[in-house]
Coordinates of C-alpha atoms in Angstrom, one line a residue:
X1190 CA 50.3 24.0 43.6
X1191 CA 47.7 26.2 40.9
X1192 CA 49.3 26.8 38.0
X1193 CA 46.3 29.5 38.1
X1194 CA 47.7 33.3 37.6
X1195 CA 49.4 35.6 40.8
X1196 CA 47.4 37.4 42.5
X1197 CA 48.6 40.8 41.2
X1198 CA 50.8 42.3 39.4
X1199 CA 53.3 44.7 39.2
X1200 CA 52.9 48.0 36.4
X1201 CA 56.6 49.1 36.2
X1202 CA 55.9 52.5 35.4
X1203 CA 54.2 53.3 38.9
X1204 CA 54.9 50.2 40.9
X1205 CA 51.3 49.7 41.8
X1206 CA 49.4 46.4 42.1
X1207 CA 47.2 45.2 39.8
X1208 CA 45.1 42.5 38.6
X1209 CA 46.2 40.4 36.6
X1210 CA 43.6 40.0 34.4
X1211 CA 44.0 43.4 33.3
X1212 CA 46.3 44.4 30.8
X1213 CA 47.0 47.8 31.4
X1214 CA 47.8 50.0 34.4
X1215 CA 44.7 51.6 35.4
X1216 CA 46.6 53.7 37.6
X1217 CA 49.2 54.9 34.0
X1218 CA 48.1 53.8 31.8
X1219 CA 51.2 51.3 31.0
X1220 CA 50.6 48.4 29.0
X1221 CA 51.4 45.1 31.4
X1222 CA 50.7 42.6 29.6
X1223 CA 50.0 41.6 25.7
X1224 CA 47.0 39.1 26.8
X1225 CA 45.5 38.1 30.2
X1226 CA 44.6 35.1 31.4
X1227 CA 41.5 33.1 31.1
X1228 CA 38.9 32.9 33.7
X1229 CA 39.4 29.9 35.9
X1230 CA 35.5 27.9 36.2
X1231 CA 36.8 25.8 38.7
X1232 CA 39.8 23.8 36.8
X1233 CA 37.2 21.2 35.1
X1234 CA 37.6 20.8 31.5
X1235 CA 34.4 21.8 28.8
X1236 CA 33.1 19.0 27.5
X1237 CA 33.1 18.5 23.8
X1238 CA 30.4 19.3 21.6
X1239 CA 28.6 16.1 19.9
X1240 CA 28.3 16.5 16.4
X1241 CA 24.8 17.2 15.2
X1242 CA 23.2 14.2 13.6
X1243 CA 20.0 14.3 11.1
X1244 CA 17.4 13.2 12.8
X1245 CA 15.7 10.0 10.8
X1246 CA 12.3 8.0 11.5
X1247 CA 12.5 3.8 11.6
X1248 CA 11.5 2.5 8.7
X1249 CA 7.5 1.5 9.5
X1250 CA 6.1 -1.9 9.7
X1251 CA 2.9 -3.2 8.8
X1252 CA -0.1 -1.8 11.0
X1253 CA 3.0 0.8 13.1
X1254 CA 0.7 3.8 11.9
X1255 CA -3.3 3.5 11.2
X1256 CA -3.7 4.1 7.5
X1257 CA 0.5 2.9 6.7
X1258 CA 2.1 0.6 5.4
X1259 CA 5.1 -0.9 3.9
X1260 CA 3.2 -1.9 0.9
X1261 CA 4.0 -4.8 -1.5
X1262 CA 3.0 -5.1 -4.9
X1263 CA -0.5 -7.4 -5.9
X1264 CA 1.4 -9.9 -7.9
X1265 CA -1.9 -11.9 -7.8
X1266 CA -4.1 -10.1 -9.0
X1267 CA -1.2 -9.4 -12.3
X1268 CA -0.9 -12.5 -12.7
X1269 CA -5.3 -12.5 -13.3
X1270 CA -4.8 -8.9 -15.9
X1271 CA -1.8 -10.5 -17.7
X1272 CA -3.2 -14.3 -18.0
X1273 CA -6.3 -12.9 -19.5
X1274 CA -4.6 -10.6 -22.3
X1275 CA -1.8 -14.1 -23.3
X1276 CA -5.2 -15.7 -24.2
X1277 CA -6.4 -12.9 -26.0
X1278 CA -3.6 -12.8 -28.9
X1279 CA -2.9 -16.3 -28.4
X1280 CA -7.2 -16.7 -30.1
X1281 CA -6.1 -13.3 -31.5
X1282 CA -3.5 -15.5 -33.2
X1283 CA -5.4 -18.8 -33.4
X1284 CA -2.9 -20.4 -30.6
X1285 CA -5.2 -20.7 -29.3
X1286 CA -9.1 -22.6 -29.8
X1287 CA -12.4 -21.2 -28.6
X1288 CA -13.5 -25.0 -28.2
X1289 CA -10.5 -26.0 -26.4
X1290 CA -11.4 -23.5 -23.5
X1291 CA -15.0 -21.9 -23.3
X1292 CA -17.9 -23.7 -20.9
X1293 CA -20.2 -25.2 -23.9
X1294 CA -23.2 -26.4 -23.3
X1295 CA -21.7 -30.4 -24.3
X1296 CA -18.3 -28.9 -23.2
X1297 CA -19.2 -29.5 -20.1
X1298 CA -15.3 -30.4 -17.9
X1299 CA -15.0 -29.1 -15.2
X1300 CA -11.8 -27.7 -15.8
X1301 CA -13.5 -25.6 -18.6
X1302 CA -15.8 -23.7 -15.8
X1303 CA -11.8 -21.4 -15.1
X1304 CA -10.7 -21.7 -19.2
X1305 CA -13.5 -20.2 -19.5
X1306 CA -13.1 -17.2 -17.8
X1307 CA -9.6 -15.8 -19.6
X1308 CA -11.7 -16.8 -23.2
X1309 CA -13.3 -12.8 -23.7
X1310 CA -14.7 -12.7 -27.7
X1311 CA -15.6 -9.2 -27.4
X1312 CA -12.6 -5.9 -27.0
X1313 CA -15.4 -4.4 -25.5
X1314 CA -17.0 -7.1 -22.6
X1315 CA -12.6 -7.3 -21.9
X1316 CA -11.6 -3.8 -21.0
X1317 CA -14.6 -4.0 -18.6
X1318 CA -14.7 -7.3 -17.2
X1319 CA -10.5 -6.9 -17.0
X1320 CA -10.5 -3.5 -15.1
X1321 CA -12.7 -4.2 -13.2
X1322 CA -10.8 -7.7 -12.1
X1323 CA -7.7 -4.7 -11.7
X1324 CA -8.9 -2.3 -9.4
X1325 CA -11.0 -4.2 -6.5
X1326 CA -8.2 -6.9 -6.5
X1327 CA -5.7 -5.3 -6.3
X1328 CA -7.6 -3.4 -3.7
X1329 CA -8.7 -6.6 -1.9
X1330 CA -5.2 -7.6 -2.0
X1331 CA -3.7 -4.6 -0.5
X1332 CA -6.3 -5.7 2.4
X1333 CA -5.8 -9.2 3.5
X1334 CA -2.7 -10.6 1.2
X1335 CA -2.5 -12.2 -2.5
X1336 CA -4.7 -15.1 -1.6
X1337 CA -8.3 -13.2 -1.2
X1338 CA -8.3 -11.9 -4.7
X1339 CA -7.5 -15.7 -5.9
X1340 CA -10.0 -17.1 -3.5
X1341 CA -12.7 -14.6 -4.5
X1342 CA -12.3 -15.0 -9.1
X1343 CA -12.0 -18.8 -8.6
X1344 CA -15.0 -18.8 -7.1
X1345 CA -16.7 -16.7 -8.3
X1346 CA -15.8 -17.2 -11.7
X1347 CA -15.9 -21.2 -12.1
X1348 CA -19.1 -20.9 -10.0
X1349 CA -21.1 -18.6 -12.2
X1350 CA -20.3 -19.7 -14.8
X1351 CA -20.4 -23.6 -14.3
X1352 CA -23.8 -22.8 -12.8
X1353 CA -24.9 -21.2 -15.8
X1354 CA -23.9 -23.7 -18.2
X1355 CA -24.7 -26.7 -16.3
X1356 CA -27.4 -25.3 -13.7
X1357 CA -29.1 -22.6 -15.1
X1358 CA -29.0 -24.6 -18.9
X1359 CA -26.8 -21.7 -21.2
X1360 CA -25.3 -22.6 -24.2
X1361 CA -22.0 -20.4 -23.2
X1362 CA -20.5 -18.4 -21.1
X1363 CA -17.5 -16.7 -21.9
X1364 CA -15.6 -14.3 -19.8
X1365 CA -14.7 -13.6 -16.8
X1366 CA -17.5 -10.9 -15.2
X1367 CA -19.3 -13.0 -12.8
X1368 CA -15.3 -13.3 -11.1
X1369 CA -15.2 -9.5 -11.3
X1370 CA -18.6 -8.7 -10.5
X1371 CA -17.2 -10.7 -7.2
X1372 CA -14.5 -8.7 -5.9
X1373 CA -16.4 -5.6 -5.9
X1374 CA -18.6 -7.6 -3.4
X1375 CA -15.8 -8.7 -0.9
X1376 CA -14.4 -6.2 -1.3
X1377 CA -17.2 -3.1 -0.7
X1378 CA -19.1 -5.4 2.1
X1379 CA -16.5 -4.6 5.1
X1380 CA -16.7 -1.0 4.1
X1381 CA -20.7 -1.1 3.6
X1382 CA -21.1 -2.4 7.5
X1383 CA -19.1 -0.1 8.1
X1384 CA -21.5 2.3 7.1
X1385 CA -24.9 0.4 9.1
X1386 CA -23.1 0.9 11.8
X1387 CA -21.9 4.6 11.7
X1388 CA -18.2 4.2 10.4
X1389 CA -17.4 6.5 8.2
X1390 CA -14.5 5.4 5.4
X1391 CA -13.8 7.0 2.1
X1392 CA -14.5 5.0 0.3
X1393 CA -16.9 6.3 -2.8
X1394 CA -19.6 3.5 -2.9
X1395 CA -21.6 5.5 -5.3
X1396 CA -18.7 4.9 -7.9
X1397 CA -19.3 1.2 -7.4
X1398 CA -22.8 0.9 -7.7
X1399 CA -21.8 2.6 -10.9
X1400 CA -19.5 -0.8 -12.6
X1401 CA -21.4 -3.5 -10.5
X1402 CA -25.2 -2.0 -12.4
X1403 CA -22.8 -2.1 -16.3
X1404 CA -21.1 -5.6 -14.6
X1405 CA -25.0 -6.3 -14.5
X1406 CA -26.5 -5.3 -17.3
X1407 CA -23.2 -6.1 -19.9
X1408 CA -25.1 -9.9 -20.8
X1409 CA -27.5 -7.6 -22.8
X1410 CA -24.1 -6.0 -24.7
X1411 CA -22.8 -8.9 -25.7
X1412 CA -23.8 -12.4 -25.7
X1413 CA -20.6 -13.6 -24.5
X1414 CA -21.1 -12.7 -21.0
X1415 CA -23.7 -14.9 -18.6
X1416 CA -26.1 -13.6 -16.8
X1417 CA -26.8 -16.1 -14.7
X1418 CA -23.0 -16.1 -13.8
X1419 CA -22.3 -12.3 -13.4
X1420 CA -25.8 -12.5 -10.2
X1421 CA -24.3 -15.9 -8.5
X1422 CA -20.9 -14.5 -8.8
X1423 CA -21.9 -11.2 -6.7
X1424 CA -23.8 -13.2 -4.5
X1425 CA -20.6 -15.6 -3.4
X1426 CA -18.9 -12.2 -3.3
X1427 CA -20.6 -11.4 -0.6
X1428 CA -20.5 -14.6 1.3
X1429 CA -17.1 -14.3 1.0
X1430 CA -16.9 -10.3 2.0
X1431 CA -18.8 -10.6 5.0
X1432 CA -16.5 -13.4 6.4
X1433 CA -13.0 -10.8 5.1
X1434 CA -14.9 -8.0 7.3
X1435 CA -14.8 -10.3 10.4
X1436 CA -11.0 -11.0 10.1
X1437 CA -7.9 -8.7 11.2
X1438 CA -6.7 -7.2 7.8
X1439 CA -3.1 -6.1 7.0

């Protein structure tokens, strides 16, 4: 049997039959009940309200949204920068000596083609070169991974220094202007090729060209920088950049 309200109520004052869903008699105004029962909606209980949860976006995965990715810290390029600064401190404090690191005529040990990249005498030359390595090494590492700037730094820098001293016969090659030009060229080649095909990007290639011009003309400001090393390093960077442009980016 239904447990709902009665079909009608009888007013105690006038004896009229009235609806069980009213509280006062419509005929005499006598109060019949304190509170009218709730309307029955088929006996179906109301569904409990679900707690409103705050929307949360999932973590981005590399390559999930074009232009947005979970970047990692560019540790490889900072190793190169910190190594250059530590060697400079060692040279200035006489803990290290240029004769032990520099690649010069008569000191053609193969390993000097690498150690000479961290040896600087001119502060301005070091600031421009290391700053360029930090900028374009960071961009290249973010695009392809830690191995890319290390590969370009070693091949363009050491290759340029070796050609300058051993092949071209220059007396001395200090610093990494060849590596800096190589990193700049390797990073810029993708955008240069893209613009030739009509693709648009936000790269400031005029600024890149200005930095490259400063590095190319650096031998006019200091005898430490080798013009041959810079040009050879830039050419090696262009060749590597053509290969990088065909690789899938991170």
